[in-house]
PDB file of C-alpha atoms in Angstrom:
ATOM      1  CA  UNK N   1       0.000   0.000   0.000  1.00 70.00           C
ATOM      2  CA  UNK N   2       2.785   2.471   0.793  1.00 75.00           C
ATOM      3  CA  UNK N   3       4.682   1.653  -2.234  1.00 78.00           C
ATOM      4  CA  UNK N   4       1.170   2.114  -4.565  1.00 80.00           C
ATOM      5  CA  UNK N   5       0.698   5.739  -2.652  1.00 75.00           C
ATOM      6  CA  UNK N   6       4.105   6.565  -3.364  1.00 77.00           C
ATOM      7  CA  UNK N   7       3.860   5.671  -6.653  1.00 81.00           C
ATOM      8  CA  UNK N   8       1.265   7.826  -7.130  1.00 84.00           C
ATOM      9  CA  UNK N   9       2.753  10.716  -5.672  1.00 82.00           C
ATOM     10  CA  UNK N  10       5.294  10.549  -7.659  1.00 87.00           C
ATOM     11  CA  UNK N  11       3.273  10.384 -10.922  1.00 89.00           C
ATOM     12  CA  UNK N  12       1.244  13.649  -9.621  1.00 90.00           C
ATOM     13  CA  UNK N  13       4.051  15.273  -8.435  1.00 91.00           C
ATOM     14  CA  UNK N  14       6.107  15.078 -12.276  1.00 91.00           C
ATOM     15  CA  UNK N  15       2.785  15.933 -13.545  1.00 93.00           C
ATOM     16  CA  UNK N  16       2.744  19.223 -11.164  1.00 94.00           C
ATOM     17  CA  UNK N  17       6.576  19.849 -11.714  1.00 93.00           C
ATOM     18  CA  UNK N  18       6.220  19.816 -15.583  1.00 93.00           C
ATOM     19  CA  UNK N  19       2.365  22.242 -15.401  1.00 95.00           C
ATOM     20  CA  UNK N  20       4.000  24.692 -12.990  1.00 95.00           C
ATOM     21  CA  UNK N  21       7.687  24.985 -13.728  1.00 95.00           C
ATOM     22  CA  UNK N  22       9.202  27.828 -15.952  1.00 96.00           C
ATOM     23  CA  UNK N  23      12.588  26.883 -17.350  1.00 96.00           C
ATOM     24  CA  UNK N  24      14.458  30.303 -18.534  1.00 96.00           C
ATOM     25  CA  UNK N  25      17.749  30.555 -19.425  1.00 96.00           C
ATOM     26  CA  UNK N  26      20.141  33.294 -19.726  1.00 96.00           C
ATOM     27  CA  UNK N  27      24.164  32.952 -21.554  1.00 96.00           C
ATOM     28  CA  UNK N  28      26.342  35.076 -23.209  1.00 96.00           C
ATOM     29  CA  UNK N  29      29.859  34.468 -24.569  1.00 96.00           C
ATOM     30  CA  UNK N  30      32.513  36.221 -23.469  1.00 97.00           C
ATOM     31  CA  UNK N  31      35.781  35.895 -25.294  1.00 98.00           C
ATOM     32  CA  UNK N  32      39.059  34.962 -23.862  1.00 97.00           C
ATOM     33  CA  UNK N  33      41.475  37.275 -23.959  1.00 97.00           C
ATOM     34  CA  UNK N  34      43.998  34.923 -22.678  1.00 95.00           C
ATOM     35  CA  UNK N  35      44.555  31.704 -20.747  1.00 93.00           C
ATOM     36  CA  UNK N  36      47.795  30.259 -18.693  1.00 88.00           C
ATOM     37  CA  UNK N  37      49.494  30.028 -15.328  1.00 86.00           C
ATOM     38  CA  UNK N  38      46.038  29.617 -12.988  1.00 91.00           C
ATOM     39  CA  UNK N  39      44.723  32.349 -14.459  1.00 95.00           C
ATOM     40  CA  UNK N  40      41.834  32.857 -17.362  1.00 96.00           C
ATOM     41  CA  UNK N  41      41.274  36.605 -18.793  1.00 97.00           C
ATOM     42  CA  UNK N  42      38.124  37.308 -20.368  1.00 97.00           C
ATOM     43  CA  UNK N  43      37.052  40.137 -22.486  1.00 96.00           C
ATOM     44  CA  UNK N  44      35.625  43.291 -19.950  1.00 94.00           C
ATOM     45  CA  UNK N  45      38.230  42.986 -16.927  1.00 93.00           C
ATOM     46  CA  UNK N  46      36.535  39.456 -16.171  1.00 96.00           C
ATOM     47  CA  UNK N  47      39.285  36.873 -14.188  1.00 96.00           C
ATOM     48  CA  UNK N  48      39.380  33.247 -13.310  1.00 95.00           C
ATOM     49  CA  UNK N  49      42.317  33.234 -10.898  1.00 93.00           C
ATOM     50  CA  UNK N  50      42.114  28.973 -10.640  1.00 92.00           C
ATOM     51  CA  UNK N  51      44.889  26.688 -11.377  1.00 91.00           C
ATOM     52  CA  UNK N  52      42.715  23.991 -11.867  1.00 90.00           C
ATOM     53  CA  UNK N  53      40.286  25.682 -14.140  1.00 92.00           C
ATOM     54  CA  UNK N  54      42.724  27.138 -16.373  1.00 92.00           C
ATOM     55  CA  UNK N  55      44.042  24.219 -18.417  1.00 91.00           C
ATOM     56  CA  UNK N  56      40.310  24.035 -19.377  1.00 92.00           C
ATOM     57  CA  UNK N  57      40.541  26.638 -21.746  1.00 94.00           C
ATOM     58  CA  UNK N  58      43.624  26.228 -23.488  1.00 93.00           C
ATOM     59  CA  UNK N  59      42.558  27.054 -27.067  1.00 93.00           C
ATOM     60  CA  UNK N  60      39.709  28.823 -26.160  1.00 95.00           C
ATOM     61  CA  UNK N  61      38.078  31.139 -28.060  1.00 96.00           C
ATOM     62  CA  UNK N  62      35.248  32.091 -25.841  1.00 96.00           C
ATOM     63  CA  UNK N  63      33.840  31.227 -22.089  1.00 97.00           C
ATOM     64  CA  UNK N  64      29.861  30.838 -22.481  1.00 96.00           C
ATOM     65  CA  UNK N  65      28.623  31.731 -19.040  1.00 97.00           C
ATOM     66  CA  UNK N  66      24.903  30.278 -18.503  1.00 97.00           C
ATOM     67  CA  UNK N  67      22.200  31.112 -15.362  1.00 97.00           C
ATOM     68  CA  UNK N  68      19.105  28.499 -15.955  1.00 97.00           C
ATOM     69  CA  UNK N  69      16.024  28.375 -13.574  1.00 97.00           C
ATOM     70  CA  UNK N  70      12.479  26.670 -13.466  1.00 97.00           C
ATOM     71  CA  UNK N  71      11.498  29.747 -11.461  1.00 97.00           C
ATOM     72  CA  UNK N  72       9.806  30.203  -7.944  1.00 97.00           C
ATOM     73  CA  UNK N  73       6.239  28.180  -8.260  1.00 96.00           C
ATOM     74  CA  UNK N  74       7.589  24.964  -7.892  1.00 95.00           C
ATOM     75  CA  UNK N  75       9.187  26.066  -4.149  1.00 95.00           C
ATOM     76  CA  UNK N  76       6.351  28.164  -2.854  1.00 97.00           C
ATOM     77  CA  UNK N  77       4.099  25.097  -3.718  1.00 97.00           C
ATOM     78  CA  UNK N  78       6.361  22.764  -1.770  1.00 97.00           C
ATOM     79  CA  UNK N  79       6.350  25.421   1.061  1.00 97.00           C
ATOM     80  CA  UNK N  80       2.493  25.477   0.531  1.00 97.00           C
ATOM     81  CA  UNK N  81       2.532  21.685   1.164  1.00 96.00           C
ATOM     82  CA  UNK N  82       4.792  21.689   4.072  1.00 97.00           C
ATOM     83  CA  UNK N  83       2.504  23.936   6.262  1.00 97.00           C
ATOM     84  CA  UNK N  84      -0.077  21.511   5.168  1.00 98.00           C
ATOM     85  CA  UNK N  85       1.565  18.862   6.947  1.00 97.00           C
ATOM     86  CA  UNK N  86       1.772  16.984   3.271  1.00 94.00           C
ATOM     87  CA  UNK N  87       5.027  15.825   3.888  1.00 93.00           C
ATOM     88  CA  UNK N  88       6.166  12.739   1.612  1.00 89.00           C
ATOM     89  CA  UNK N  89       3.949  15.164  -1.401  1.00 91.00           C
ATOM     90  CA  UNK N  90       6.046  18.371  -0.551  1.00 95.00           C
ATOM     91  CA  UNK N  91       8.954  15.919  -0.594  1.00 94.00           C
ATOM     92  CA  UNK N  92       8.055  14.199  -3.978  1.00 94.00           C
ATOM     93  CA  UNK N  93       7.225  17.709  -5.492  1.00 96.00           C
ATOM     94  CA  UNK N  94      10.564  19.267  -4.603  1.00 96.00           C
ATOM     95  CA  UNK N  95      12.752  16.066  -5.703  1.00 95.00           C
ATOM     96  CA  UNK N  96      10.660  16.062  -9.127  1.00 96.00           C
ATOM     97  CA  UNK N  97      11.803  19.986  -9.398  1.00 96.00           C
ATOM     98  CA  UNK N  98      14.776  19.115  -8.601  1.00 96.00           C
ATOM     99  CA  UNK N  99      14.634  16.830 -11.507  1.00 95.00           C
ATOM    100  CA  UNK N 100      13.081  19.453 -13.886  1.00 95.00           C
ATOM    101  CA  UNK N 101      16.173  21.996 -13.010  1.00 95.00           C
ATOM    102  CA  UNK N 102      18.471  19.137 -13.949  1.00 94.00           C
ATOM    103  CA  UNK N 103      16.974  18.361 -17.084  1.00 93.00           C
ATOM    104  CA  UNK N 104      16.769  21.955 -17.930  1.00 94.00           C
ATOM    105  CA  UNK N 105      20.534  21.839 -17.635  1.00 94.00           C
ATOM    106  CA  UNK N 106      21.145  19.467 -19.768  1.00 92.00           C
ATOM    107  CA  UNK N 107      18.970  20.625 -22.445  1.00 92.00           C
ATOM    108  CA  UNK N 108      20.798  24.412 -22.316  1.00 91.00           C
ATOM    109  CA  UNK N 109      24.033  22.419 -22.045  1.00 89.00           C
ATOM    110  CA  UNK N 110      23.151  19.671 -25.428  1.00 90.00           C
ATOM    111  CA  UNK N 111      22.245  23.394 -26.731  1.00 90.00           C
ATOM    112  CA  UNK N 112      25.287  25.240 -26.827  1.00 91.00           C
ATOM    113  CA  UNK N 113      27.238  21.984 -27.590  1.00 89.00           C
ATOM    114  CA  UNK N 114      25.270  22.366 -31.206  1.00 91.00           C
ATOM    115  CA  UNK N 115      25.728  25.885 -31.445  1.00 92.00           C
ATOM    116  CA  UNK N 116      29.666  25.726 -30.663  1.00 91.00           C
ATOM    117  CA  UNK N 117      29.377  22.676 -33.429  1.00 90.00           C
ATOM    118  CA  UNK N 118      27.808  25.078 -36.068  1.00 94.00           C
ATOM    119  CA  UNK N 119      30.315  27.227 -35.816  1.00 93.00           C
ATOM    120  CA  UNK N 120      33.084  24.077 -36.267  1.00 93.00           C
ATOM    121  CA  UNK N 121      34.022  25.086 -32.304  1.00 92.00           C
ATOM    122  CA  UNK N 122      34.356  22.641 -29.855  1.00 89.00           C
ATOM    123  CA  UNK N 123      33.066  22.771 -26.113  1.00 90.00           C
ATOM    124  CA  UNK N 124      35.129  22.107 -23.059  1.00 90.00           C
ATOM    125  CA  UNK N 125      32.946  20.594 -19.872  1.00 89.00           C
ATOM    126  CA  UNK N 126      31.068  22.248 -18.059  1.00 90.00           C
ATOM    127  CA  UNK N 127      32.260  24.496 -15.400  1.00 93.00           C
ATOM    128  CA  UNK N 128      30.781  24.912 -11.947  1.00 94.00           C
ATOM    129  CA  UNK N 129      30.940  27.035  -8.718  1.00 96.00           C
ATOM    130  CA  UNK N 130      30.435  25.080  -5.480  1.00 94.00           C
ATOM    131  CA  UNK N 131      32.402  21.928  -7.018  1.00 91.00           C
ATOM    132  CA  UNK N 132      35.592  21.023  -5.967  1.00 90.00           C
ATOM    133  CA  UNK N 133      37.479  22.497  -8.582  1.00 90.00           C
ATOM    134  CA  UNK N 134      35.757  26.024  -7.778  1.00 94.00           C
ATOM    135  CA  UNK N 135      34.870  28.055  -5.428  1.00 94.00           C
ATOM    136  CA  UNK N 136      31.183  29.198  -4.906  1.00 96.00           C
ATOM    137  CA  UNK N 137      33.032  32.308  -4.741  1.00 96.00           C
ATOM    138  CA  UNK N 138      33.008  31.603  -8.385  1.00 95.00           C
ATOM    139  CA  UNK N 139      28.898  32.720  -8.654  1.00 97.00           C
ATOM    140  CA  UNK N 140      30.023  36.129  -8.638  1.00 97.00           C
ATOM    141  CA  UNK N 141      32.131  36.237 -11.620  1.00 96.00           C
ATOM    142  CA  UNK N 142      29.200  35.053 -13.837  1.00 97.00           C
ATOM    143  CA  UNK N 143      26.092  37.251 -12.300  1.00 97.00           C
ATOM    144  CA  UNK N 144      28.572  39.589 -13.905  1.00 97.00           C
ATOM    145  CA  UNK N 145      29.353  38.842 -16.711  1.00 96.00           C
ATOM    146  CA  UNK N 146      25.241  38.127 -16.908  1.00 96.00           C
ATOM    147  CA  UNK N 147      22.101  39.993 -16.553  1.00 97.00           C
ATOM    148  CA  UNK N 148      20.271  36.962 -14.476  1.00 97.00           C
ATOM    149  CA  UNK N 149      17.857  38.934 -12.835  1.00 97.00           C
ATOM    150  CA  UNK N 150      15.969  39.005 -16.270  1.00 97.00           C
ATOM    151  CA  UNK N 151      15.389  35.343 -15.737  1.00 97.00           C
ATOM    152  CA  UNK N 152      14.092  36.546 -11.905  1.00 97.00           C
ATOM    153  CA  UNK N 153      17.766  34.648 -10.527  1.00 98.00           C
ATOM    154  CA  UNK N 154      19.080  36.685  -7.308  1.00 98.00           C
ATOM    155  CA  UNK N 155      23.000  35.504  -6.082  1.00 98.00           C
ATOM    156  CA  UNK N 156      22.739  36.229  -2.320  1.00 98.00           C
ATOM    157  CA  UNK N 157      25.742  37.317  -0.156  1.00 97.00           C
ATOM    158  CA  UNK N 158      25.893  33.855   0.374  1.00 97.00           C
ATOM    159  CA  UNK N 159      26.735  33.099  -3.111  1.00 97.00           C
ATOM    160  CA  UNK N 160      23.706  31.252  -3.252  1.00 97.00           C
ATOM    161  CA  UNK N 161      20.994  31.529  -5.924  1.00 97.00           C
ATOM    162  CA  UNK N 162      17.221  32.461  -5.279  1.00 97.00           C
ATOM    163  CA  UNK N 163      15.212  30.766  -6.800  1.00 97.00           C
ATOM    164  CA  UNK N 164      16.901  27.607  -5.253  1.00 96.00           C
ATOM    165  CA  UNK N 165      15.839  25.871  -8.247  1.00 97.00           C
ATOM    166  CA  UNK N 166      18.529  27.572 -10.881  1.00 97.00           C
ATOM    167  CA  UNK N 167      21.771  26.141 -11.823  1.00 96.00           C
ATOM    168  CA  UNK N 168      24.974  27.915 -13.065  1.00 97.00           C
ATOM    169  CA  UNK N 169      28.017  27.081 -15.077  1.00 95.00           C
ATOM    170  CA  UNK N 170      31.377  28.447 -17.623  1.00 96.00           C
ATOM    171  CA  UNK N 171      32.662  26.576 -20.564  1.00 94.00           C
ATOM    172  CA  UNK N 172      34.725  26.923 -22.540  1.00 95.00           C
ATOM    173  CA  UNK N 173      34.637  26.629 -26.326  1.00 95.00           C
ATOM    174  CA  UNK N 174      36.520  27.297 -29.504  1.00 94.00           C
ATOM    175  CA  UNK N 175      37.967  26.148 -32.785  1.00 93.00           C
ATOM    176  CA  UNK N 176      41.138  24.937 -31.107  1.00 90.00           C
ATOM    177  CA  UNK N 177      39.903  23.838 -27.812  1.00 89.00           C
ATOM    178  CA  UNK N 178      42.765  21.072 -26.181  1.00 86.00           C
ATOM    179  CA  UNK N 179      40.304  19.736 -23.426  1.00 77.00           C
ATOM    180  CA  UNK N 180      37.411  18.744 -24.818  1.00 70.00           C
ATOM    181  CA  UNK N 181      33.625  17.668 -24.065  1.00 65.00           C
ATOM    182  CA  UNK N 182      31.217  16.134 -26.485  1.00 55.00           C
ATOM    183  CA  UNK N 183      28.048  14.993 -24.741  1.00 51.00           C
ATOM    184  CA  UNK N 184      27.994  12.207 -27.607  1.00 53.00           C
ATOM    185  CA  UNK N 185      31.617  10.425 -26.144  1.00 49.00           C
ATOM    186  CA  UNK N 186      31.905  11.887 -22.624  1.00 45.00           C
ATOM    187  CA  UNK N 187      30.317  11.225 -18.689  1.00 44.00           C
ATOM    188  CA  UNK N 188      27.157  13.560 -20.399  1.00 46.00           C
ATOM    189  CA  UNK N 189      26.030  10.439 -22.246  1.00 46.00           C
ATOM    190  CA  UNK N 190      24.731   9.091 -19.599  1.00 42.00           C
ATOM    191  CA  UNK N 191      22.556  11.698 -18.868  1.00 45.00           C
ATOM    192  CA  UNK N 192      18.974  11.275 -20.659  1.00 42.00           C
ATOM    193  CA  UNK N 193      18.075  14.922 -22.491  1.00 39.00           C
ATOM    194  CA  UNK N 194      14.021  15.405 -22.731  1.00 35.00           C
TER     195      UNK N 194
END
């Protein structure tokens, strides 16, 4: 019986992710000026100061810096549920958002990779602050190099992002990119794009 009602739940709860959710998604590319020793220069006084990061765009012609976000409804109605005492559907709702950002993702990210593939460029993986590699420090270097409050995304002191459903990442691209990644031969095959 629990397993049917949780079952169900989650077949309401994608349902109510996919009616209410508004993916928008905001990039730009910003050319690199120059790459090397830790540090990546981007067009407009822009820095990566990251030894780790800067190997990744050796060749690169351009960093594409992305803000995505399914917007706000989702999390108010999973706060909505909460005070109800709905517990295991406020918890089903806000994993199947969860799910919706990271699809969302992956569809921006499959994307660019055809864009940069247009142009004969190719794409280096995908960048992002909070992960080991970089610093959540690294938020504020792309809310300016983008205007993310047209998509309604807010970075907080914390370097957190409101709504908490929105995603950010760099990557870099270009005709001779050295480190490459092709969501066709890479880890992103095994994500499933809608």
């Amino acid at each position: 019986r629990r397993l049917e009602a949780l079952n169900g739940a989650v077949a309401h709860a994608r349902e109510e992710a996919l009616a209410i959710a508004t993916p928008k998604v905001i990039y730009r590319h910003i050319p690199v000026v120059e790459a090397g020793a830790g540090r990546v220069t981007l067009e407009g006084g822009l820095t990566i100061e990251n030894a780790e990061m800067a190997p990744y765009f050796d060749g690169a012609d351009t960093a594409v810096a992305m803000v995505l976000t399914i917007g706000p409804a989702l999390e108010e109605r999973v706060q909505e549920l909460f005070s109800k005492d709905k517990f295991m559907e406020a918890m089903v709702l806000d994993a199947a958002a969860s799910a919706v950002v990271s699809a969302t993702f992956r569809r921006g990210h499959l994307l660019l990779h055809e864009e940069m593939a247009q142009w004969g460029w190719e794409t280096g993986p995908c960048l992002r602050p909070g992960s080991s590699y970089w610093d959540i420090q690294g938020q504020r270097l792309l809310f300016k190099a983008l205007p993310a409050e047209q998509i309604g995304v807010k970075l907080l002191d914390s370097c957190f992002m409101l709504p908490r459903k929105s995603q950010s990442t760099m990557m870099p691209a270009g005709k001779g990119l050295v480190v490459k990644a092709n969501p066709t031969d890479s880890y992103c095959r095994l994500c499933r794009v809608p």
